[in-house]
PDB file of C-alpha atoms and ligand atoms in Angstrom:
ATOM      1  CA  UNK X   1      -3.794  -2.710  12.841  1.00 43.00           C
ATOM      2  CA  UNK X   2      -2.690  -2.704   9.488  1.00 46.00           C
ATOM      3  CA  UNK X   3       0.401  -3.572   8.595  1.00 49.00           C
ATOM      4  CA  UNK X   4       1.598   0.341   7.184  1.00 48.00           C
ATOM      5  CA  UNK X   5       0.458   1.175  11.335  1.00 48.00           C
ATOM      6  CA  UNK X   6       2.982  -1.413  11.914  1.00 50.00           C
ATOM      7  CA  UNK X   7       5.925  -0.668   9.867  1.00 49.00           C
ATOM      8  CA  UNK X   8       5.570   3.130  10.871  1.00 56.00           C
ATOM      9  CA  UNK X   9       5.655   1.764  14.709  1.00 73.00           C
ATOM     10  CA  UNK X  10       8.547  -0.187  14.013  1.00 91.00           C
ATOM     11  CA  UNK X  11      11.865   1.005  13.500  1.00 95.00           C
ATOM     12  CA  UNK X  12      14.968   0.826  10.769  1.00 96.00           C
ATOM     13  CA  UNK X  13      17.285  -1.176  12.970  1.00 95.00           C
ATOM     14  CA  UNK X  14      14.491  -3.598  14.227  1.00 96.00           C
ATOM     15  CA  UNK X  15      12.704  -4.200   9.995  1.00 97.00           C
ATOM     16  CA  UNK X  16      16.468  -5.040   9.575  1.00 97.00           C
ATOM     17  CA  UNK X  17      17.624  -7.349  12.390  1.00 97.00           C
ATOM     18  CA  UNK X  18      13.895  -8.946  11.035  1.00 97.00           C
ATOM     19  CA  UNK X  19      15.970  -9.222   7.463  1.00 98.00           C
ATOM     20  CA  UNK X  20      19.284 -10.434   8.454  1.00 97.00           C
ATOM     21  CA  UNK X  21      17.625 -13.241  10.822  1.00 97.00           C
ATOM     22  CA  UNK X  22      15.670 -13.904   7.307  1.00 98.00           C
ATOM     23  CA  UNK X  23      18.903 -14.094   5.390  1.00 98.00           C
ATOM     24  CA  UNK X  24      20.187 -16.351   7.491  1.00 97.00           C
ATOM     25  CA  UNK X  25      17.416 -18.760   8.164  1.00 97.00           C
ATOM     26  CA  UNK X  26      17.094 -19.128   4.669  1.00 98.00           C
ATOM     27  CA  UNK X  27      21.121 -19.930   3.963  1.00 98.00           C
ATOM     28  CA  UNK X  28      21.139 -22.343   6.254  1.00 97.00           C
ATOM     29  CA  UNK X  29      18.049 -23.991   4.779  1.00 97.00           C
ATOM     30  CA  UNK X  30      19.861 -24.178   1.655  1.00 97.00           C
ATOM     31  CA  UNK X  31      23.101 -25.036   3.194  1.00 97.00           C
ATOM     32  CA  UNK X  32      24.687 -22.386   2.359  1.00 95.00           C
ATOM     33  CA  UNK X  33      26.275 -20.068   5.316  1.00 90.00           C
ATOM     34  CA  UNK X  34      25.371 -16.116   6.275  1.00 89.00           C
ATOM     35  CA  UNK X  35      28.080 -15.090   5.180  1.00 91.00           C
ATOM     36  CA  UNK X  36      28.305 -16.491   1.350  1.00 94.00           C
ATOM     37  CA  UNK X  37      24.816 -13.372   0.643  1.00 98.00           C
ATOM     38  CA  UNK X  38      25.451  -9.903   1.102  1.00 98.00           C
ATOM     39  CA  UNK X  39      22.986  -7.438   2.186  1.00 98.00           C
ATOM     40  CA  UNK X  40      22.268  -5.131  -0.701  1.00 98.00           C
ATOM     41  CA  UNK X  41      20.642  -2.592   1.790  1.00 98.00           C
ATOM     42  CA  UNK X  42      18.317  -0.331  -1.051  1.00 98.00           C
ATOM     43  CA  UNK X  43      18.060   3.654   0.000  1.00 98.00           C
ATOM     44  CA  UNK X  44      16.699   4.680  -3.091  1.00 97.00           C
ATOM     45  CA  UNK X  45      13.821   7.931  -2.344  1.00 97.00           C
ATOM     46  CA  UNK X  46      15.153   7.712   0.989  1.00 97.00           C
ATOM     47  CA  UNK X  47      16.890  10.619   2.535  1.00 95.00           C
ATOM     48  CA  UNK X  48      19.434  10.396   4.911  1.00 95.00           C
ATOM     49  CA  UNK X  49      17.840   9.919   8.121  1.00 94.00           C
ATOM     50  CA  UNK X  50      16.730   6.816   7.289  1.00 95.00           C
ATOM     51  CA  UNK X  51      20.023   6.070   6.042  1.00 98.00           C
ATOM     52  CA  UNK X  52      22.252   6.708   9.169  1.00 97.00           C
ATOM     53  CA  UNK X  53      20.747   4.657  11.559  1.00 97.00           C
ATOM     54  CA  UNK X  54      20.588   1.589   9.666  1.00 98.00           C
ATOM     55  CA  UNK X  55      25.723   2.802   8.904  1.00 98.00           C
ATOM     56  CA  UNK X  56      24.832   2.679  12.841  1.00 97.00           C
ATOM     57  CA  UNK X  57      23.883  -1.026  12.512  1.00 96.00           C
ATOM     58  CA  UNK X  58      26.849  -2.050  10.737  1.00 97.00           C
ATOM     59  CA  UNK X  59      25.216  -2.276   7.418  1.00 98.00           C
ATOM     60  CA  UNK X  60      27.875  -0.719   4.875  1.00 98.00           C
ATOM     61  CA  UNK X  61      26.256  -1.678   1.403  1.00 98.00           C
ATOM     62  CA  UNK X  62      24.117   0.211  -0.257  1.00 98.00           C
ATOM     63  CA  UNK X  63      22.020   0.261  -3.536  1.00 98.00           C
ATOM     64  CA  UNK X  64      20.543   3.001  -5.211  1.00 98.00           C
ATOM     65  CA  UNK X  65      19.416   2.727  -8.732  1.00 97.00           C
ATOM     66  CA  UNK X  66      19.923   7.021  -9.902  1.00 97.00           C
ATOM     67  CA  UNK X  67      23.327   8.606 -10.300  1.00 97.00           C
ATOM     68  CA  UNK X  68      21.728  11.890  -9.764  1.00 97.00           C
ATOM     69  CA  UNK X  69      20.829  10.857  -6.643  1.00 97.00           C
ATOM     70  CA  UNK X  70      23.476   9.337  -5.317  1.00 98.00           C
ATOM     71  CA  UNK X  71      25.521  11.746  -5.469  1.00 97.00           C
ATOM     72  CA  UNK X  72      23.057  14.127  -3.652  1.00 97.00           C
ATOM     73  CA  UNK X  73      22.683  11.677  -0.521  1.00 97.00           C
ATOM     74  CA  UNK X  74      26.044   9.784  -0.533  1.00 97.00           C
ATOM     75  CA  UNK X  75      29.198  11.958  -0.653  1.00 95.00           C
ATOM     76  CA  UNK X  76      28.530  13.503   3.462  1.00 95.00           C
ATOM     77  CA  UNK X  77      27.178   9.181   4.700  1.00 97.00           C
ATOM     78  CA  UNK X  78      30.815   7.909   3.264  1.00 96.00           C
ATOM     79  CA  UNK X  79      32.484  11.340   4.799  1.00 96.00           C
ATOM     80  CA  UNK X  80      31.330   9.810   7.846  1.00 97.00           C
ATOM     81  CA  UNK X  81      31.452   6.031   7.007  1.00 98.00           C
ATOM     82  CA  UNK X  82      34.033   5.776   4.281  1.00 97.00           C
ATOM     83  CA  UNK X  83      34.235   1.291   4.179  1.00 98.00           C
ATOM     84  CA  UNK X  84      30.434   2.385   3.012  1.00 98.00           C
ATOM     85  CA  UNK X  85      29.558   0.544  -0.234  1.00 98.00           C
ATOM     86  CA  UNK X  86      27.755   1.529  -2.677  1.00 98.00           C
ATOM     87  CA  UNK X  87      26.114   0.012  -5.485  1.00 98.00           C
ATOM     88  CA  UNK X  88      24.201   1.118  -8.823  1.00 98.00           C
ATOM     89  CA  UNK X  89      21.099  -1.040  -9.150  1.00 98.00           C
ATOM     90  CA  UNK X  90      19.782   1.321 -11.718  1.00 98.00           C
ATOM     91  CA  UNK X  91      19.630   1.841 -15.816  1.00 96.00           C
ATOM     92  CA  UNK X  92      23.668   3.717 -16.567  1.00 97.00           C
ATOM     93  CA  UNK X  93      23.247   6.587 -19.398  1.00 96.00           C
ATOM     94  CA  UNK X  94      26.297   7.206 -20.431  1.00 95.00           C
ATOM     95  CA  UNK X  95      26.739  10.429 -20.522  1.00 97.00           C
ATOM     96  CA  UNK X  96      26.409   9.547 -16.732  1.00 98.00           C
ATOM     97  CA  UNK X  97      29.395   6.434 -16.376  1.00 98.00           C
ATOM     98  CA  UNK X  98      31.971   9.811 -15.554  1.00 98.00           C
ATOM     99  CA  UNK X  99      29.885  10.141 -12.394  1.00 98.00           C
ATOM    100  CA  UNK X 100      29.336   6.781 -11.457  1.00 98.00           C
ATOM    101  CA  UNK X 101      32.208   5.262 -11.823  1.00 98.00           C
ATOM    102  CA  UNK X 102      33.849   7.908  -9.292  1.00 97.00           C
ATOM    103  CA  UNK X 103      30.497   7.791  -7.411  1.00 97.00           C
ATOM    104  CA  UNK X 104      30.051   3.363  -6.872  1.00 98.00           C
ATOM    105  CA  UNK X 105      32.037   0.937  -5.698  1.00 98.00           C
ATOM    106  CA  UNK X 106      29.679  -1.586  -7.649  1.00 98.00           C
ATOM    107  CA  UNK X 107      28.013  -1.213 -10.640  1.00 98.00           C
ATOM    108  CA  UNK X 108      25.222  -4.185 -10.723  1.00 98.00           C
ATOM    109  CA  UNK X 109      23.563  -3.062 -14.375  1.00 98.00           C
ATOM    110  CA  UNK X 110      26.070  -2.830 -17.515  1.00 98.00           C
ATOM    111  CA  UNK X 111      23.453  -4.010 -19.728  1.00 98.00           C
ATOM    112  CA  UNK X 112      24.815  -2.895 -23.755  1.00 97.00           C
ATOM    113  CA  UNK X 113      28.303  -2.470 -25.576  1.00 97.00           C
ATOM    114  CA  UNK X 114      27.617   1.179 -25.251  1.00 97.00           C
ATOM    115  CA  UNK X 115      27.390   1.030 -21.365  1.00 98.00           C
ATOM    116  CA  UNK X 116      30.382  -1.525 -21.980  1.00 98.00           C
ATOM    117  CA  UNK X 117      33.020   0.424 -23.931  1.00 98.00           C
ATOM    118  CA  UNK X 118      32.274   3.619 -21.928  1.00 98.00           C
ATOM    119  CA  UNK X 119      32.616   1.684 -18.789  1.00 98.00           C
ATOM    120  CA  UNK X 120      35.936  -0.052 -20.206  1.00 98.00           C
ATOM    121  CA  UNK X 121      37.421   3.291 -21.802  1.00 98.00           C
ATOM    122  CA  UNK X 122      36.764   5.268 -18.549  1.00 98.00           C
ATOM    123  CA  UNK X 123      38.143   3.195 -16.035  1.00 98.00           C
ATOM    124  CA  UNK X 124      41.288   2.517 -17.750  1.00 97.00           C
ATOM    125  CA  UNK X 125      41.156   6.753 -17.477  1.00 98.00           C
ATOM    126  CA  UNK X 126      40.711   6.976 -13.767  1.00 98.00           C
ATOM    127  CA  UNK X 127      42.107   4.458 -12.544  1.00 97.00           C
ATOM    128  CA  UNK X 128      39.358   4.000 -10.539  1.00 97.00           C
ATOM    129  CA  UNK X 129      38.573  -0.051 -11.198  1.00 97.00           C
ATOM    130  CA  UNK X 130      34.603  -0.571  -9.809  1.00 98.00           C
ATOM    131  CA  UNK X 131      33.086  -4.547  -9.795  1.00 98.00           C
ATOM    132  CA  UNK X 132      30.506  -5.356 -12.660  1.00 98.00           C
ATOM    133  CA  UNK X 133      27.713  -7.394 -12.228  1.00 98.00           C
ATOM    134  CA  UNK X 134      25.497  -7.677 -16.570  1.00 98.00           C
ATOM    135  CA  UNK X 135      22.185  -7.030 -15.888  1.00 98.00           C
ATOM    136  CA  UNK X 136      19.957  -9.451 -17.583  1.00 98.00           C
ATOM    137  CA  UNK X 137      17.149  -9.032 -18.730  1.00 98.00           C
ATOM    138  CA  UNK X 138      15.512 -12.655 -17.784  1.00 98.00           C
ATOM    139  CA  UNK X 139      12.010 -12.033 -18.708  1.00 98.00           C
ATOM    140  CA  UNK X 140      12.890 -10.609 -22.509  1.00 97.00           C
ATOM    141  CA  UNK X 141      10.236  -7.996 -21.198  1.00 97.00           C
ATOM    142  CA  UNK X 142      10.721  -5.352 -24.178  1.00 95.00           C
ATOM    143  CA  UNK X 143      10.802  -2.220 -22.099  1.00 94.00           C
ATOM    144  CA  UNK X 144      13.040  -3.188 -19.363  1.00 95.00           C
ATOM    145  CA  UNK X 145      17.116  -3.014 -19.222  1.00 95.00           C
ATOM    146  CA  UNK X 146      19.512  -5.754 -19.421  1.00 98.00           C
ATOM    147  CA  UNK X 147      20.762  -7.796 -21.977  1.00 98.00           C
ATOM    148  CA  UNK X 148      18.567 -10.736 -22.798  1.00 98.00           C
ATOM    149  CA  UNK X 149      19.437 -13.971 -22.606  1.00 98.00           C
ATOM    150  CA  UNK X 150      19.900 -14.861 -25.761  1.00 98.00           C
ATOM    151  CA  UNK X 151      22.619 -12.825 -26.114  1.00 98.00           C
ATOM    152  CA  UNK X 152      24.553 -13.316 -22.370  1.00 98.00           C
ATOM    153  CA  UNK X 153      27.357 -15.586 -23.153  1.00 98.00           C
ATOM    154  CA  UNK X 154      28.204 -13.301 -26.064  1.00 98.00           C
ATOM    155  CA  UNK X 155      28.073  -9.860 -24.109  1.00 98.00           C
ATOM    156  CA  UNK X 156      29.782 -11.364 -21.547  1.00 98.00           C
ATOM    157  CA  UNK X 157      32.237 -12.970 -24.369  1.00 98.00           C
ATOM    158  CA  UNK X 158      32.694  -9.187 -25.259  1.00 98.00           C
ATOM    159  CA  UNK X 159      33.405  -7.011 -21.569  1.00 98.00           C
ATOM    160  CA  UNK X 160      36.057  -9.666 -21.092  1.00 98.00           C
ATOM    161  CA  UNK X 161      37.782 -10.810 -23.362  1.00 97.00           C
ATOM    162  CA  UNK X 162      37.510  -8.164 -25.605  1.00 97.00           C
ATOM    163  CA  UNK X 163      37.169  -4.850 -23.405  1.00 98.00           C
ATOM    164  CA  UNK X 164      38.891  -6.661 -20.766  1.00 97.00           C
ATOM    165  CA  UNK X 165      36.425  -5.656 -18.350  1.00 98.00           C
ATOM    166  CA  UNK X 166      36.539  -7.493 -14.726  1.00 96.00           C
ATOM    167  CA  UNK X 167      32.474  -9.301 -14.033  1.00 98.00           C
ATOM    168  CA  UNK X 168      31.780 -10.830 -11.121  1.00 98.00           C
ATOM    169  CA  UNK X 169      28.352 -11.941 -11.575  1.00 98.00           C
ATOM    170  CA  UNK X 170      25.003 -11.506 -13.037  1.00 98.00           C
ATOM    171  CA  UNK X 171      22.113  -9.105 -11.922  1.00 98.00           C
ATOM    172  CA  UNK X 172      18.234  -9.640 -12.776  1.00 98.00           C
ATOM    173  CA  UNK X 173      14.690  -7.749 -12.173  1.00 98.00           C
ATOM    174  CA  UNK X 174      12.130 -11.099 -12.349  1.00 97.00           C
ATOM    175  CA  UNK X 175       9.287 -10.027 -14.332  1.00 97.00           C
ATOM    176  CA  UNK X 176       6.603  -8.224 -11.747  1.00 93.00           C
ATOM    177  CA  UNK X 177       3.907 -10.976 -12.384  1.00 91.00           C
ATOM    178  CA  UNK X 178       5.434 -14.694 -13.014  1.00 95.00           C
ATOM    179  CA  UNK X 179       7.192 -17.413 -10.567  1.00 97.00           C
ATOM    180  CA  UNK X 180      10.667 -16.329  -9.723  1.00 97.00           C
ATOM    181  CA  UNK X 181      12.377 -19.741  -9.850  1.00 98.00           C
ATOM    182  CA  UNK X 182      12.652 -19.804 -13.443  1.00 98.00           C
ATOM    183  CA  UNK X 183      13.799 -16.972 -13.520  1.00 98.00           C
ATOM    184  CA  UNK X 184      16.768 -16.987 -10.726  1.00 98.00           C
ATOM    185  CA  UNK X 185      17.721 -20.771 -11.775  1.00 98.00           C
ATOM    186  CA  UNK X 186      18.160 -19.351 -15.618  1.00 98.00           C
ATOM    187  CA  UNK X 187      20.324 -16.437 -14.100  1.00 98.00           C
ATOM    188  CA  UNK X 188      22.246 -19.073 -12.088  1.00 98.00           C
ATOM    189  CA  UNK X 189      22.533 -21.689 -15.132  1.00 98.00           C
ATOM    190  CA  UNK X 190      24.162 -18.025 -17.264  1.00 98.00           C
ATOM    191  CA  UNK X 191      26.919 -17.551 -14.660  1.00 98.00           C
ATOM    192  CA  UNK X 192      27.505 -20.643 -14.416  1.00 98.00           C
ATOM    193  CA  UNK X 193      28.195 -22.355 -17.986  1.00 98.00           C
ATOM    194  CA  UNK X 194      30.146 -18.337 -18.091  1.00 98.00           C
ATOM    195  CA  UNK X 195      32.116 -18.629 -15.152  1.00 98.00           C
ATOM    196  CA  UNK X 196      31.017 -16.681 -13.112  1.00 98.00           C
ATOM    197  CA  UNK X 197      31.057 -16.304  -9.227  1.00 97.00           C
ATOM    198  CA  UNK X 198      28.116 -13.326  -8.329  1.00 98.00           C
ATOM    199  CA  UNK X 199      24.326 -14.027  -8.344  1.00 98.00           C
ATOM    200  CA  UNK X 200      22.708 -10.609  -7.677  1.00 98.00           C
ATOM    201  CA  UNK X 201      18.711 -11.580  -7.013  1.00 98.00           C
ATOM    202  CA  UNK X 202      16.183 -11.180  -4.703  1.00 98.00           C
ATOM    203  CA  UNK X 203      14.353  -8.606  -3.160  1.00 98.00           C
ATOM    204  CA  UNK X 204      11.853  -7.777  -0.560  1.00 98.00           C
ATOM    205  CA  UNK X 205       9.339 -10.696  -2.105  1.00 97.00           C
ATOM    206  CA  UNK X 206      11.320 -12.936  -2.652  1.00 98.00           C
ATOM    207  CA  UNK X 207      14.735 -13.033  -1.265  1.00 98.00           C
ATOM    208  CA  UNK X 208      14.658 -16.605   0.505  1.00 98.00           C
ATOM    209  CA  UNK X 209      13.596 -18.162  -2.279  1.00 98.00           C
ATOM    210  CA  UNK X 210      16.561 -16.325  -4.766  1.00 98.00           C
ATOM    211  CA  UNK X 211      19.118 -17.154  -1.820  1.00 98.00           C
ATOM    212  CA  UNK X 212      18.112 -21.068  -1.821  1.00 98.00           C
ATOM    213  CA  UNK X 213      18.792 -20.882  -5.888  1.00 98.00           C
ATOM    214  CA  UNK X 214      21.806 -19.197  -5.213  1.00 98.00           C
ATOM    215  CA  UNK X 215      22.324 -15.886  -5.164  1.00 98.00           C
ATOM    216  CA  UNK X 216      25.701 -14.367  -3.883  1.00 98.00           C
ATOM    217  CA  UNK X 217      23.725 -10.140  -3.153  1.00 98.00           C
ATOM    218  CA  UNK X 218      20.245  -9.435  -2.558  1.00 98.00           C
ATOM    219  CA  UNK X 219      18.637  -6.476  -2.682  1.00 98.00           C
ATOM    220  CA  UNK X 220      16.577  -5.406  -0.039  1.00 98.00           C
ATOM    221  CA  UNK X 221      14.670  -1.874   0.629  1.00 98.00           C
ATOM    222  CA  UNK X 222      11.103  -1.561   1.452  1.00 97.00           C
ATOM    223  CA  UNK X 223      11.741  -4.438   3.621  1.00 98.00           C
ATOM    224  CA  UNK X 224      14.002  -3.028   5.655  1.00 98.00           C
ATOM    225  CA  UNK X 225      12.783   1.060   5.606  1.00 97.00           C
ATOM    226  CA  UNK X 226       9.098   0.858   4.967  1.00 94.00           C
ATOM    227  CA  UNK X 227       6.845   1.637   1.813  1.00 93.00           C
ATOM    228  CA  UNK X 228       8.379   4.220  -1.079  1.00 90.00           C
ATOM    229  CA  UNK X 229       5.868   7.294  -0.874  1.00 84.00           C
ATOM    230  CA  UNK X 230       8.250   9.299  -3.127  1.00 66.00           C
ATOM    231  CA  UNK X 231       9.677   9.794  -5.940  1.00 59.00           C
ATOM    232  CA  UNK X 232       8.838   8.546  -9.561  1.00 54.00           C
ATOM    233  CA  UNK X 233       6.489   5.786  -9.367  1.00 58.00           C
ATOM    234  CA  UNK X 234       8.857   5.261  -5.643  1.00 64.00           C
ATOM    235  CA  UNK X 235      11.757   4.475  -7.899  1.00 70.00           C
ATOM    236  CA  UNK X 236       9.866   0.530  -9.235  1.00 77.00           C
ATOM    237  CA  UNK X 237      12.576  -1.686 -10.230  1.00 81.00           C
ATOM    238  CA  UNK X 238      10.133  -3.229 -13.074  1.00 72.00           C
ATOM    239  CA  UNK X 239      10.123   0.405 -14.996  1.00 64.00           C
ATOM    240  CA  UNK X 240      13.594  -0.175 -17.220  1.00 56.00           C
ATOM    241  CA  UNK X 241      13.333   3.435 -18.167  1.00 52.00           C
ATOM    242  CA  UNK X 242      16.386   4.231 -17.729  1.00 48.00           C
ATOM    243  CA  UNK X 243      17.564   7.546 -15.853  1.00 42.00           C
TER     244      UNK X 243
HETATM  245  C1  LIG I 301      14.248  -0.259  -5.519  1.00 68.92           C
HETATM  246  C2  LIG I 301      14.840  -2.492  -6.146  1.00 68.92           C
HETATM  247  C3  LIG I 301      14.797  -3.217  -4.732  1.00 68.92           C
HETATM  248  C4  LIG I 301      13.997  -3.137  -3.352  1.00 68.92           C
HETATM  249  O1  LIG I 301      13.499  -3.756  -3.971  1.00 68.92           O
HETATM  250  P1  LIG I 301      12.274  -3.987  -2.504  1.00 68.92           P
HETATM  251  O2  LIG I 301      10.719  -4.407  -3.242  1.00 68.92           O
HETATM  252  O3  LIG I 301      11.894  -2.151  -1.852  1.00 68.92           O
HETATM  253  O4  LIG I 301      13.185  -4.956  -2.464  1.00 68.92           O
HETATM  254  C5  LIG I 301      15.952  -4.190  -5.674  1.00 68.92           C
HETATM  255  N1  LIG I 301      16.537  -4.597  -7.106  1.00 68.92           N
HETATM  256  C6  LIG I 301      16.243  -2.854  -7.593  1.00 68.92           C
HETATM  257  C7  LIG I 301      16.903  -3.025  -9.189  1.00 68.92           C
HETATM  258  C8  LIG I 301      15.685  -1.227  -7.322  1.00 68.92           C
HETATM  259  O5  LIG I 301      15.431  -0.949  -8.080  1.00 68.92           O
END
């Protein structure tokens, strides 16, 4: 039996239970508590029929990478599950800032001054206060969104000091074909020296390692919902195109 057959015969609920177990074990191994690590279920490209079983199994925290897609799926789900918390994990364009602040509880991809400034203005205008993470391009990849590591301290100071934004932490997507640990360690280091507590790092392939290195949020998609087969390039997180 190959793995795709196997994933078709397991359910979202079963895969979710396994992911929770793996998070608990990784936290325990690292001398941390299960409750210190927040699971963000990445539901991009999946429809309501796949998301509902996760909600029914008690999950409330979900990640989407496109504002338009989230807008099509989540208002109805949030009406049924008012305590659901939605994270934006894909690049944000300035013309979508208003919609993003309206819909998302957490925006993990603050990645440049123009977006930080637009968010500050929209937060003031709307009175809504999504929690914010700054995305760091730890691998300094030219095609990828995120603040370069060298520019991180100044950018964080600009967001917090000048714009008055409440920054909860940092987020990264390490380069696809490199060892993860130096990237996770770099993110933890930048957060630590800037007094930020949140670390959003680790995906299906590497969340245990991220937990070992201090992740407070892991963003797990395919290990819960199965392989992504639809959507632009199945919405690859390594494609930093702003959408
Ligand atoms: C798609 C995506 C994930 C989840 O990836 P999986 O490998 O399916 O767990 C996590 N983070 C971001 C930013 C993503 O775009």
